[in-house]
mmCIF file of C-alpha atoms in Angstrom:
data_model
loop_
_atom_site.group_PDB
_atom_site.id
_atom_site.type_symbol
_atom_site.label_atom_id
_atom_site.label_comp_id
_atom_site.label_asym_id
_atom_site.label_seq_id
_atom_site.Cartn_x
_atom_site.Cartn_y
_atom_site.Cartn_z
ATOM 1 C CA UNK A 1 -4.324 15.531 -2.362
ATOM 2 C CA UNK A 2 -0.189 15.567 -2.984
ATOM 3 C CA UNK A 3 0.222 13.664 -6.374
ATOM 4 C CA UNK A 4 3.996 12.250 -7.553
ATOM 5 C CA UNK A 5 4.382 12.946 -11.031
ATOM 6 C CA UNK A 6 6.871 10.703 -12.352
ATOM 7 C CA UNK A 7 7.977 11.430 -15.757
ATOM 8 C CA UNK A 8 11.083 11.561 -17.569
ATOM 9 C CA UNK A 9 9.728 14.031 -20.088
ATOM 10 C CA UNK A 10 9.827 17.466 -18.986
ATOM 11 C CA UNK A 11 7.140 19.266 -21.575
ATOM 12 C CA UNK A 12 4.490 15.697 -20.416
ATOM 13 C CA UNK A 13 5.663 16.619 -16.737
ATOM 14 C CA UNK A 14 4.463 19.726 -17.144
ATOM 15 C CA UNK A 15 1.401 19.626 -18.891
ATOM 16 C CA UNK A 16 0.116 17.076 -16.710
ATOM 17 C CA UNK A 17 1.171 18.952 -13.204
ATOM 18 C CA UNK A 18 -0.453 22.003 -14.645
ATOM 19 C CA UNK A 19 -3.975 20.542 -15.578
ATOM 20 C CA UNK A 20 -3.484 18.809 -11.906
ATOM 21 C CA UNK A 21 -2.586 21.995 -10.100
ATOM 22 C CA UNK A 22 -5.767 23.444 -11.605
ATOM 23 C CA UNK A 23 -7.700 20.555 -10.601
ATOM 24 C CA UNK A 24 -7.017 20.848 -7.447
ATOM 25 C CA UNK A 25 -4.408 18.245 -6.899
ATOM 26 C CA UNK A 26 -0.599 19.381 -5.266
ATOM 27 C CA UNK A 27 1.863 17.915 -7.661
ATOM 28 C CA UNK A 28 5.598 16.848 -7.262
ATOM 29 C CA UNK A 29 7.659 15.825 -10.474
ATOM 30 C CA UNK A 30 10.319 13.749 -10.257
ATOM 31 C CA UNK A 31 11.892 12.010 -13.351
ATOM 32 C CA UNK A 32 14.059 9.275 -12.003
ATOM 33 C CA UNK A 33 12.769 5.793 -10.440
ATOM 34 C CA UNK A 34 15.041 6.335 -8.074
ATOM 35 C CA UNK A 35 13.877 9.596 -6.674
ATOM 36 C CA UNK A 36 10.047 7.985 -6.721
ATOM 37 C CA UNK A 37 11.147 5.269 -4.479
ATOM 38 C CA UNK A 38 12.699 7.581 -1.837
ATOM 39 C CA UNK A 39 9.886 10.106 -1.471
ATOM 40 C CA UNK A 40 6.814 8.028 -2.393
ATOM 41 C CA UNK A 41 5.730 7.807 1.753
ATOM 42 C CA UNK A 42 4.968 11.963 1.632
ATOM 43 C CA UNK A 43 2.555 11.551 -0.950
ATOM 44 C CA UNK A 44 -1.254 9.857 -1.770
ATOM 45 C CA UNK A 45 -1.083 9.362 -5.446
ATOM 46 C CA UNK A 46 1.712 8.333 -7.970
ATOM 47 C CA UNK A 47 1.164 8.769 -11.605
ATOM 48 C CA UNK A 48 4.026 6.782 -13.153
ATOM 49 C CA UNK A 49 5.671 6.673 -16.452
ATOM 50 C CA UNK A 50 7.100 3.615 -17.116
ATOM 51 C CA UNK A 51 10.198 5.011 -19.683
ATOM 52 C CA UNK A 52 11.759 7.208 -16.646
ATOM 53 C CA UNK A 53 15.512 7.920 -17.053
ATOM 54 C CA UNK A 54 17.147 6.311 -14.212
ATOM 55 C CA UNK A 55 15.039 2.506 -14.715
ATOM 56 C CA UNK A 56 12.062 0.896 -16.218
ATOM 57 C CA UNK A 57 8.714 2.224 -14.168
ATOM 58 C CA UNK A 58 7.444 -1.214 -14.370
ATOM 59 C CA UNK A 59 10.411 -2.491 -12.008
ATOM 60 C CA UNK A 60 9.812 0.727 -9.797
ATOM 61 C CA UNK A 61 6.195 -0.555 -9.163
ATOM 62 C CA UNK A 62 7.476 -3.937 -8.297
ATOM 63 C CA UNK A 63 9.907 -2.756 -6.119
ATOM 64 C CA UNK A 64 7.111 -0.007 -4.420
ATOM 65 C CA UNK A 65 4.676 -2.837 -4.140
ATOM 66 C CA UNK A 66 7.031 -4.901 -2.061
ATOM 67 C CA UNK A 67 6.745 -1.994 0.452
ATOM 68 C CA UNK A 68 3.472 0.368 -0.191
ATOM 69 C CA UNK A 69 0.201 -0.020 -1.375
ATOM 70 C CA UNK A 70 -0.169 3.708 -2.736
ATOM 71 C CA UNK A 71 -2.438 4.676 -5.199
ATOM 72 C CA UNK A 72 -0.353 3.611 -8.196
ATOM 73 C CA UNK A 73 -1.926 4.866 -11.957
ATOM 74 C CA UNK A 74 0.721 4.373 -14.654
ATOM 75 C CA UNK A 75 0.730 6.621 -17.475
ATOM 76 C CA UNK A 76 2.383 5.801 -20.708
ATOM 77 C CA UNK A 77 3.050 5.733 -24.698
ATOM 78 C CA UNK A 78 3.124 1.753 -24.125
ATOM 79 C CA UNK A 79 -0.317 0.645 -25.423
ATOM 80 C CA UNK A 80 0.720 -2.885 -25.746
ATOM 81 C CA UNK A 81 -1.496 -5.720 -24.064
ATOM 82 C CA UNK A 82 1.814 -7.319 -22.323
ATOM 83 C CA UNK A 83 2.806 -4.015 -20.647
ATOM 84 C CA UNK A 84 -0.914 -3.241 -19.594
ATOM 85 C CA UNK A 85 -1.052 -6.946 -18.133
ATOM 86 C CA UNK A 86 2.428 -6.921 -16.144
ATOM 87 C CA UNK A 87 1.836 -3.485 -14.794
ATOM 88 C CA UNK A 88 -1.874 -4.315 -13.534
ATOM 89 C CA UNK A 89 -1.066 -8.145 -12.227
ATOM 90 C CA UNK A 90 2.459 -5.930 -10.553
ATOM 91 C CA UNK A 91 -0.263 -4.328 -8.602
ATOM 92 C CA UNK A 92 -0.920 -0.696 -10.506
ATOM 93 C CA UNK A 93 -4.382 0.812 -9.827
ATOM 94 C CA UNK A 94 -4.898 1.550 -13.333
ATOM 95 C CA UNK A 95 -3.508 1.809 -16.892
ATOM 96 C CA UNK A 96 -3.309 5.437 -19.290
ATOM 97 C CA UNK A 97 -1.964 5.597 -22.667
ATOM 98 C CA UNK A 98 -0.385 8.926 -23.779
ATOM 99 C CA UNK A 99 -2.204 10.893 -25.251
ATOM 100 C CA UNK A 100 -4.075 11.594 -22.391
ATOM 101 C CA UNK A 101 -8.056 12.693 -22.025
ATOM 102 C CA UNK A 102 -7.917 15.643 -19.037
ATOM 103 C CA UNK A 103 -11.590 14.627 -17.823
ATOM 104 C CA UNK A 104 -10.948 10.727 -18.062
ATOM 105 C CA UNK A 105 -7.946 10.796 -16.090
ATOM 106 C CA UNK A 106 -9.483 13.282 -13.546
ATOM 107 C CA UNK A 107 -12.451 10.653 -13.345
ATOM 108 C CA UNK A 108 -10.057 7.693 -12.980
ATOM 109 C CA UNK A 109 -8.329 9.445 -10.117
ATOM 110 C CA UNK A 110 -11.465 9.604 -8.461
ATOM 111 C CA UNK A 111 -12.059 5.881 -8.869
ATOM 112 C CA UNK A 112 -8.947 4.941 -7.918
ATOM 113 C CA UNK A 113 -8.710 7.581 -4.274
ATOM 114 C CA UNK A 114 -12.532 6.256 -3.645
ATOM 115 C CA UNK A 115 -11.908 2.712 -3.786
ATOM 116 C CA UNK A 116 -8.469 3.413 -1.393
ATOM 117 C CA UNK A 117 -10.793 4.922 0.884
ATOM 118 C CA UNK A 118 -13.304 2.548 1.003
ATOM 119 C CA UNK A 119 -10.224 0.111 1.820
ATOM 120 C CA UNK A 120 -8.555 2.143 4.682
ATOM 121 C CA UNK A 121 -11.525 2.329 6.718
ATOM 122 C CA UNK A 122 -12.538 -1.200 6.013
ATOM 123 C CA UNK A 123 -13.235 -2.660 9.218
ATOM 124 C CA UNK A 124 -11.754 -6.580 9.455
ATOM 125 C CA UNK A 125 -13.651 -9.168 12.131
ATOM 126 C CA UNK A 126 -11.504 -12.293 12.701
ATOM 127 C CA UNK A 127 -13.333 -14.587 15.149
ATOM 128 C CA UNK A 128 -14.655 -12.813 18.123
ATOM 129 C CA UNK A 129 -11.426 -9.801 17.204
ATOM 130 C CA UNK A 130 -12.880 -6.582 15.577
ATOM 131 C CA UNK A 131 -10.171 -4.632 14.014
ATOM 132 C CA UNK A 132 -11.153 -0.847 13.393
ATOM 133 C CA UNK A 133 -8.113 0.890 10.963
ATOM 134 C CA UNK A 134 -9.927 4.351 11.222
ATOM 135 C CA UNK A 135 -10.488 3.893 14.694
ATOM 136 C CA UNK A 136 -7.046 2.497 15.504
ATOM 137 C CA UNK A 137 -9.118 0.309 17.991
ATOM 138 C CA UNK A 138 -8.989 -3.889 18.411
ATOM 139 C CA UNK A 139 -11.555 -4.839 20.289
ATOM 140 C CA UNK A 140 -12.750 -8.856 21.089
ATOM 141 C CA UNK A 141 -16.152 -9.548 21.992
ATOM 142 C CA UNK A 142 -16.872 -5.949 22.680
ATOM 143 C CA UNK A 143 -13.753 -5.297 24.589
ATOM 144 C CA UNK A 144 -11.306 -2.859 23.639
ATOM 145 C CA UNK A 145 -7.484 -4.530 23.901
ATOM 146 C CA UNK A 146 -5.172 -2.120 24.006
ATOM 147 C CA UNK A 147 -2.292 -1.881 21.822
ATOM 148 C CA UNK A 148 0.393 0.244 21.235
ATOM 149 C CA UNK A 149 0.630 1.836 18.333
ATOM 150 C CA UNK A 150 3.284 -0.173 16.907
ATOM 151 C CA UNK A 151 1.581 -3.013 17.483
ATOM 152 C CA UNK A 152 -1.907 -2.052 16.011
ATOM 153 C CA UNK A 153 -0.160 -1.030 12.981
ATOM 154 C CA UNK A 154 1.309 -4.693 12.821
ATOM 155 C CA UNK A 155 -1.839 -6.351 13.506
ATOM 156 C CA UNK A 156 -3.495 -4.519 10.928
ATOM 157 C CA UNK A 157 -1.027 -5.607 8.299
ATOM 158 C CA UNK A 158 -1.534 -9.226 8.933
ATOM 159 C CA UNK A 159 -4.884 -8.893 9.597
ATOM 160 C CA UNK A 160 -5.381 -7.535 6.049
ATOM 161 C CA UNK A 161 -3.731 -10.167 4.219
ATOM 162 C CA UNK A 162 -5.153 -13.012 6.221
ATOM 163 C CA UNK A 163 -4.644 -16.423 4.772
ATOM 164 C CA UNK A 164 -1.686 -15.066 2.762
ATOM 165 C CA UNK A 165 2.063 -15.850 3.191
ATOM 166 C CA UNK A 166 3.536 -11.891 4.345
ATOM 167 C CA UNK A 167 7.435 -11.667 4.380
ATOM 168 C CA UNK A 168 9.273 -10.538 7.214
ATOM 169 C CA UNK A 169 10.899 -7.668 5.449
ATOM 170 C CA UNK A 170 7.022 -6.410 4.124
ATOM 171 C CA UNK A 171 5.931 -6.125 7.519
ATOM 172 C CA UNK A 172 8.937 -4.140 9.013
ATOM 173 C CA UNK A 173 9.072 -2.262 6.384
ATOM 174 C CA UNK A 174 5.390 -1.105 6.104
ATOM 175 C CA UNK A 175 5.645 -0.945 9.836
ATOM 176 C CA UNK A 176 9.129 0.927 10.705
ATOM 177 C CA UNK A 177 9.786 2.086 7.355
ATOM 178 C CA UNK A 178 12.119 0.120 4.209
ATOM 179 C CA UNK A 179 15.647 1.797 6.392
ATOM 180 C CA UNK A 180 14.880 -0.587 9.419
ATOM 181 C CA UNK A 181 16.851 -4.086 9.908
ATOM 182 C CA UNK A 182 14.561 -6.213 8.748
ATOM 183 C CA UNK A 183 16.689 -8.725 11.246
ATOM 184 C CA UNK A 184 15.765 -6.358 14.736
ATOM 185 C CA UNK A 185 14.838 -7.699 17.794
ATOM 186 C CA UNK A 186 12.353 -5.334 18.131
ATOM 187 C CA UNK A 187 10.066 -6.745 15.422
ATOM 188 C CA UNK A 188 9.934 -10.075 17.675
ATOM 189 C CA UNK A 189 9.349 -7.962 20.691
ATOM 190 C CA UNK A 190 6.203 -6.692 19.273
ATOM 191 C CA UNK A 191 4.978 -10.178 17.600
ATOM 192 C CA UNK A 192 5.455 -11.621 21.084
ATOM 193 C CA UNK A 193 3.348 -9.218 22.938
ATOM 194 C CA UNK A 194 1.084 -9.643 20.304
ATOM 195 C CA UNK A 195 0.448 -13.183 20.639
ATOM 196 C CA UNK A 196 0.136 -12.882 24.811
ATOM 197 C CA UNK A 197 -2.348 -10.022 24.027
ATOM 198 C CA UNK A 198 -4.650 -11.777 21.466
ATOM 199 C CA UNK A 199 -3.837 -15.415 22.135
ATOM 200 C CA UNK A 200 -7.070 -15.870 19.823
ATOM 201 C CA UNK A 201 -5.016 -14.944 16.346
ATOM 202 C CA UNK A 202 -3.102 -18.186 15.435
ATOM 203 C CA UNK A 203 -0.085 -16.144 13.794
ATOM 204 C CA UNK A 204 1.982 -19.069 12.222
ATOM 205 C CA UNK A 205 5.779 -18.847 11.563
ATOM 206 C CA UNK A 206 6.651 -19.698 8.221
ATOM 207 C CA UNK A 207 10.573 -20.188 8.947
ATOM 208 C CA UNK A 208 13.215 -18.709 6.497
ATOM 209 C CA UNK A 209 10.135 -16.220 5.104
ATOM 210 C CA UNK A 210 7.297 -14.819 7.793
ATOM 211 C CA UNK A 211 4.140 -15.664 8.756
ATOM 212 C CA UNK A 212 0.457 -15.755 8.220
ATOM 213 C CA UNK A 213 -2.306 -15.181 9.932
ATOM 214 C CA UNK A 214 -4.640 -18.075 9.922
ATOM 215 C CA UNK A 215 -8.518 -18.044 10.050
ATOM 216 C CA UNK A 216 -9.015 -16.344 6.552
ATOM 217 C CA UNK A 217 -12.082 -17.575 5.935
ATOM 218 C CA UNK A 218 -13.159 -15.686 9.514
ATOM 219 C CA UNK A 219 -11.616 -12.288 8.176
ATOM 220 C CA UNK A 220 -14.805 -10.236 6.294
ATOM 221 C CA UNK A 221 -15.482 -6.568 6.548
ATOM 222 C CA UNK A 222 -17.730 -5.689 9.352
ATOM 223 C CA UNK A 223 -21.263 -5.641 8.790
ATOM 224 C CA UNK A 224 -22.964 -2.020 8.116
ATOM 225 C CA UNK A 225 -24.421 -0.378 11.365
#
């Protein structure tokens, strides 16, 4: 599994890359925010200090949350309850204070890469709609529906938070990537063909924001087979 290091201190950024390496793990260090929040796509784990030396690592996991749901597990000297609180509610996996235990933290990754597993290949029913991330596959009563690629991967990202408000910029960004114009024509391209293709979905327009996909309460992981 590729891990990002982030951490501003080089001696800590080394320690903790070497007991990774020998775990197992292929670790990248970076000690700037800034560097995290360019090259966080090429990786499945980010450990994250929150003193790095560029900005605060609490306002790099607000700004990667806006765009990525990667593994986040911050690791820090802050052992206060208001940073442990903001960085967990901000949407980090889990919480480490410096000095760290070599067997927890091995343990925790585990945790943390199991449950994101568990999540990926979650399969979501809305209705009489099956949606199948693992798969890549939307099927309705049975049937597959083909989609492109482009638009499964749109689907899936409404489909998974169902019921919720989801920005216009989140979904292009999670879908083309955080350089793409939010403002493209292409985006509506793909929402349209959507809607002919699963006229089922009531996909609601929230204007000046995005949209939300309606029938949460129909939206449940598929049952075992």
């Amino acid at each position: 599994m590729r891990v990002l290091v982030a951490e501003d201190d080089p001696s800590v950024a080394a320690a903790l890359s070497g007991a990774l390496t020998r775990a197992g793990y292929s670790c990248t260090r970076v000690a700037r925010g800034a560097e995290v929040l360019e090259r966080y796509r090429d990786f499945e784990l980010l450990m994250l200090d929150l003193g790095l030396e560029d900005m605060d690592g609490i306002e790099v996991l607000r700004i990667l949350r806006e765009h990525s749901d990667l593994p986040v597990i911050v690791v820090t000297a802050r052992d206060d309850e208001r940073s442990t609180v903001q960085a967990l509610r901000l949407g980090a996996d889990d919480y480490l204070v410096k000095p760290l235990r070599l067997h927890e933290l091995l343990a925790r990754i585990s945790a943390v890469t199991r449950r994101y597993a568990r999540e990926v290949s979650k399969q979501l029913v809305i209705g009489d709609l099956r949606i199948d991330p693992e798969a890549q596959r939307v099927s309705v009563q049975g049937e597959e529906v083909r989609l492109t690629p482009t638009e499964f991967a749109l689907v899936a990202e409404l489909a998974r938070k169902a019921g919720s408000a989801v920005s216009r910029e989140h979904l292009v960004a999670r879908v083309w990537g955080d350089d793409y114009p939010a403002e493209s024509r292409t985006f509506d391209v793909h929402l349209a063909q959507i809607r002919n293709k699963l006229p089922m979905l009531s996909i609601v327009t929230i204007r000046g924001f995005g949209f939300r996909l309606e029938q949460a309460e129909a939206v449940q992981p598929a049952p075992e087979r």
